Coordinates of C-alpha atoms and ligand atoms in Angstrom, one line a residue:
M327 CA -67.9 102.8 138.7
T328 CA -65.7 99.8 139.6
P329 CA -67.8 97.4 141.7
R330 CA -66.5 96.7 145.2
L331 CA -65.2 93.1 145.7
F332 CA -64.1 90.9 148.5
D333 CA -61.7 88.0 147.9
T334 CA -62.7 85.8 150.7
H335 CA -60.0 83.2 150.3
A336 CA -56.4 83.6 149.1
H337 CA -53.0 82.3 150.0
L338 CA -51.0 85.5 149.9
D339 CA -48.2 83.9 151.7
F340 CA -47.4 81.5 148.9
P341 CA -44.1 82.6 147.1
K342 CA -45.8 83.4 143.8
L343 CA -47.9 86.1 145.4
R344 CA -45.6 87.1 148.3
D345 CA -42.8 87.9 145.9
D346 CA -44.8 90.5 144.1
L347 CA -47.1 91.7 146.8
D348 CA -47.1 95.4 145.8
G349 CA -48.1 94.4 142.3
V350 CA -50.7 92.0 143.5
F351 CA -52.2 94.7 145.8
A352 CA -52.1 97.4 143.1
R353 CA -53.9 95.2 140.6
A354 CA -56.5 94.1 143.2
R355 CA -57.2 97.8 144.0
E356 CA -57.6 98.6 140.3
A357 CA -60.1 95.7 139.9
G358 CA -62.1 97.0 142.9
V359 CA -61.0 94.3 145.4
E360 CA -61.1 96.2 148.6
R361 CA -60.7 93.4 151.1
I362 CA -58.8 90.1 151.1
V363 CA -58.7 87.2 153.6
T364 CA -55.5 85.3 153.5
I365 CA -55.7 81.8 154.8
G366 CA -53.3 80.7 157.5
A367 CA -53.0 77.1 156.6
S368 CA -51.9 74.8 153.8
D369 CA -48.2 74.7 154.8
G370 CA -48.3 73.7 158.4
L371 CA -47.7 76.2 161.3
E372 CA -45.4 78.5 159.4
S373 CA -48.2 79.6 157.1
N374 CA -50.2 80.8 160.1
Y375 CA -47.4 83.0 161.2
R376 CA -47.0 84.4 157.7
A377 CA -50.7 85.1 157.2
L378 CA -50.9 86.9 160.6
E379 CA -47.9 89.0 159.6
L380 CA -49.7 90.0 156.4
A381 CA -52.9 90.9 158.2
R382 CA -51.0 93.0 160.6
A383 CA -49.1 94.8 157.9
H384 CA -52.0 95.7 155.7
D385 CA -55.3 97.2 156.7
H386 CA -57.2 95.6 153.8
V387 CA -56.0 92.1 154.7
G388 CA -57.5 89.8 157.3
C389 CA -56.4 86.3 158.1
T390 CA -57.5 82.9 159.5
A391 CA -55.7 80.2 161.5
G392 CA -55.9 76.5 161.1
I393 CA -54.4 73.3 159.7
H394 CA -55.2 72.1 156.2
P395 CA -56.4 68.5 155.9
H396 CA -53.3 67.8 153.8
D397 CA -51.2 68.6 156.9
A398 CA -53.4 66.9 159.4
A399 CA -50.6 64.3 160.2
M400 CA -48.3 67.0 161.5
C401 CA -50.9 68.5 163.8
D402 CA -49.7 67.1 167.1
D403 CA -50.8 68.5 170.4
E404 CA -48.1 71.2 170.4
V405 CA -49.2 72.5 167.0
Y406 CA -52.9 72.5 168.0
Q407 CA -52.1 74.2 171.3
T408 CA -50.1 76.9 169.4
I409 CA -53.0 77.7 167.1
A410 CA -55.5 77.6 170.0
G411 CA -53.3 79.6 172.3
E412 CA -51.4 82.0 170.1
F413 CA -53.8 82.7 167.2
A414 CA -57.4 81.7 167.6
E415 CA -58.4 84.6 169.8
L416 CA -56.5 87.4 168.1
E417 CA -58.5 90.2 166.5
E418 CA -56.8 89.8 163.2
V419 CA -57.8 86.1 163.0
L420 CA -61.3 86.3 161.6
A421 CA -62.1 82.6 161.3
I422 CA -60.7 79.1 162.0
G423 CA -59.5 77.4 158.8
E424 CA -59.0 76.2 156.4
I425 CA -59.8 72.9 158.0
G426 CA -61.7 69.8 156.7
L427 CA -61.3 66.6 154.8
D428 CA -59.6 65.8 151.5
Y429 CA -60.1 62.3 150.3
Y430 CA -59.0 63.1 146.8
Y431 CA -55.4 63.5 147.7
D432 CA -55.5 61.5 151.0
K433 CA -52.3 63.2 152.1
A434 CA -53.0 62.2 155.7
P435 CA -54.8 59.1 156.9
R436 CA -58.6 59.7 157.0
E437 CA -59.0 58.9 160.7
V438 CA -56.3 61.5 161.4
Q439 CA -58.0 64.1 159.2
K440 CA -61.3 63.5 161.0
A441 CA -59.7 63.8 164.4
V442 CA -58.0 67.1 163.5
F443 CA -61.1 68.5 161.9
R444 CA -63.2 67.7 165.0
Q445 CA -60.6 69.4 167.2
F446 CA -60.7 72.6 165.2
L447 CA -64.5 72.6 165.0
Q448 CA -64.5 72.6 168.8
L449 CA -62.0 75.4 168.8
S450 CA -64.3 77.5 166.6
E451 CA -67.1 77.0 169.1
A452 CA -64.8 77.9 172.0
V453 CA -63.6 81.2 170.4
D454 CA -67.0 81.9 168.7
K455 CA -65.5 82.4 165.2
P456 CA -66.7 80.9 161.9
V457 CA -65.0 78.0 160.2
V458 CA -63.5 77.9 156.6
I459 CA -64.0 74.4 155.3
H460 CA -62.1 72.5 152.7
S461 CA -63.9 69.4 151.6
R462 CA -63.0 67.3 148.6
D463 CA -64.4 63.9 147.8
A464 CA -65.5 63.7 151.4
E465 CA -69.1 65.0 151.4
E466 CA -70.7 62.4 153.7
D467 CA -68.0 62.6 156.4
T468 CA -67.8 66.4 156.2
L469 CA -71.6 66.7 156.7
E470 CA -71.5 64.2 159.5
L471 CA -68.8 65.9 161.4
L472 CA -70.4 69.3 160.9
R473 CA -73.8 68.0 162.1
E474 CA -72.3 66.4 165.2
S475 CA -70.2 69.5 166.0
G476 CA -73.0 71.9 166.5
V477 CA -71.0 74.5 164.5
R478 CA -73.4 76.5 162.3
R479 CA -71.3 79.4 161.1
G480 CA -69.0 78.4 158.3
V481 CA -68.3 78.4 154.6
L482 CA -67.7 75.6 152.3
H483 CA -64.8 77.2 150.4
C484 CA -63.9 76.4 146.8
F485 CA -67.2 74.6 146.4
T486 CA -66.9 71.7 144.0
G487 CA -69.5 69.4 145.5
S488 CA -72.9 68.1 144.5
R489 CA -76.2 69.9 144.6
E490 CA -77.2 67.7 147.5
M491 CA -74.1 68.8 149.4
A492 CA -74.9 72.4 148.8
E493 CA -78.4 72.0 149.9
A494 CA -77.4 70.1 153.1
A495 CA -74.8 72.8 154.0
L496 CA -77.3 75.6 153.4
E497 CA -79.8 73.9 155.5
L498 CA -77.3 73.7 158.4
G499 CA -76.8 77.5 158.0
F500 CA -73.5 77.5 156.1
H501 CA -72.3 79.8 153.4
I502 CA -71.0 78.6 150.0
S503 CA -68.0 80.2 148.3
F504 CA -67.1 79.8 144.6
T505 CA -63.8 80.0 142.8
G506 CA -62.8 80.5 139.1
I507 CA -63.9 76.9 138.5
V508 CA -67.3 78.2 137.6
T509 CA -65.7 79.9 134.6
F510 CA -64.2 76.7 133.2
K511 CA -65.8 74.8 130.3
N512 CA -66.6 71.9 132.7
G513 CA -67.9 74.2 135.4
A514 CA -71.4 74.5 134.1
D515 CA -72.9 72.3 136.9
L516 CA -71.2 74.4 139.5
L517 CA -72.3 77.6 137.9
A518 CA -75.9 76.3 138.1
I519 CA -75.4 75.7 141.8
A520 CA -74.0 79.2 142.2
R521 CA -77.0 80.6 140.3
D522 CA -79.4 78.9 142.7
T523 CA -77.6 79.7 146.0
P524 CA -79.5 82.2 148.2
A525 CA -78.3 85.8 147.8
D526 CA -77.4 86.1 151.5
R527 CA -75.3 82.9 151.6
I528 CA -73.0 83.2 148.6
M529 CA -69.4 84.4 148.5
V530 CA -66.6 84.6 145.9
E531 CA -62.9 83.8 146.3
T532 CA -59.9 83.2 144.2
D533 CA -58.1 80.5 146.2
A534 CA -55.0 82.2 144.7
P535 CA -52.4 81.3 143.6
F536 CA -54.5 78.3 142.3
L537 CA -57.4 78.1 139.9
A538 CA -57.2 81.3 137.9
P539 CA -60.5 81.9 136.1
V540 CA -61.0 82.2 132.4
P541 CA -59.6 84.3 130.7
R542 CA -56.5 84.0 133.0
R543 CA -56.7 80.2 133.2
G544 CA -53.2 78.6 133.6
K545 CA -51.7 81.8 135.0
T546 CA -50.9 82.4 138.6
N547 CA -54.2 83.4 140.2
E548 CA -54.4 86.6 142.3
P549 CA -57.1 88.5 144.1
A550 CA -57.8 90.9 141.2
Y551 CA -59.1 88.0 139.2
V552 CA -62.0 87.4 141.6
A553 CA -63.8 89.9 139.3
H554 CA -64.0 87.3 136.5
T555 CA -65.6 84.8 138.9
A556 CA -68.1 87.4 140.2
A557 CA -69.0 88.4 136.6
A558 CA -69.7 84.9 135.5
I559 CA -71.9 84.2 138.5
A560 CA -73.7 87.5 138.2
E561 CA -74.5 86.8 134.6
A562 CA -75.8 83.3 135.4
R563 CA -78.1 84.8 138.1
G564 CA -79.3 87.5 135.7
E565 CA -77.9 90.3 138.0
S566 CA -75.7 93.2 137.3
L567 CA -72.0 92.8 138.4
E568 CA -72.4 95.8 140.6
D569 CA -75.3 94.4 142.5
F570 CA -73.8 90.9 142.9
A571 CA -70.4 92.3 143.9
E572 CA -72.0 94.5 146.5
Q573 CA -74.1 91.6 147.9
T574 CA -71.2 89.3 148.2
Y575 CA -69.1 92.0 149.7
Q576 CA -71.7 92.6 152.4
N577 CA -72.0 88.8 153.0
A578 CA -68.3 88.5 153.5
C579 CA -68.1 91.4 155.9
E580 CA -70.9 90.0 157.9
F581 CA -69.5 86.4 157.8
Y582 CA -66.0 87.4 158.9
G583 CA -67.3 90.0 161.4
W584 CA -65.2 92.6 159.6
Ligands
ZN1276 ZN1 -59.0 74.5 150.2
ZN1277 ZN1 -57.2 77.5 150.2

């Protein structure tokens, strides 16, 4: 039997996937991927509209709404109010995100990233939905803002942080989600963190179209490939793929309230 999988974080609205959506969905189904959350961020406001449209058109797709830290500088009052007013409370919008801090690329000034992150953390409290967090090279500030926000339902997506970061996030009540990076040659440390993450707090994702796992590395990533990531982590944990897939499927349904 093909194990049941949930790709908790993909960008289906990106051209590489959007242009072959039927194929992407067919291959996902074949790989056992029954549910996909497409992230409404990473390209300003337009991405939120496209993600919502995808969720409305496909029963097995849910979406989120937010502004990626890369785009924090364009998140003026009007953009924020649009997301708060037109998206955040919709049934199809399962979480607020991705939001957070990215000090690796520093595409927006750090103070601006922090201000926007704070705003959306408050929004998640206001609408009582979890947050999807992007954090890169910004562990200290991410944890500080999470702590002060009072938000306790969220996921550190595409986790690439330290063991200390993972432990601090788990202690706050957060989930941790892993991508294909755990299958890379230099992913051994991350795989060890995935191995040690409590069973009820771990999720898997593709972050497609980026970060295709081995043996697809270098190709356009797509939801079907989440199976490779799940298999690598299951093996590291000494669990069957079936059990690990089902556990992470249940975790994701509960996390997203779907
Ligand atoms: Zn991200
Ligand atoms: Zn993403």
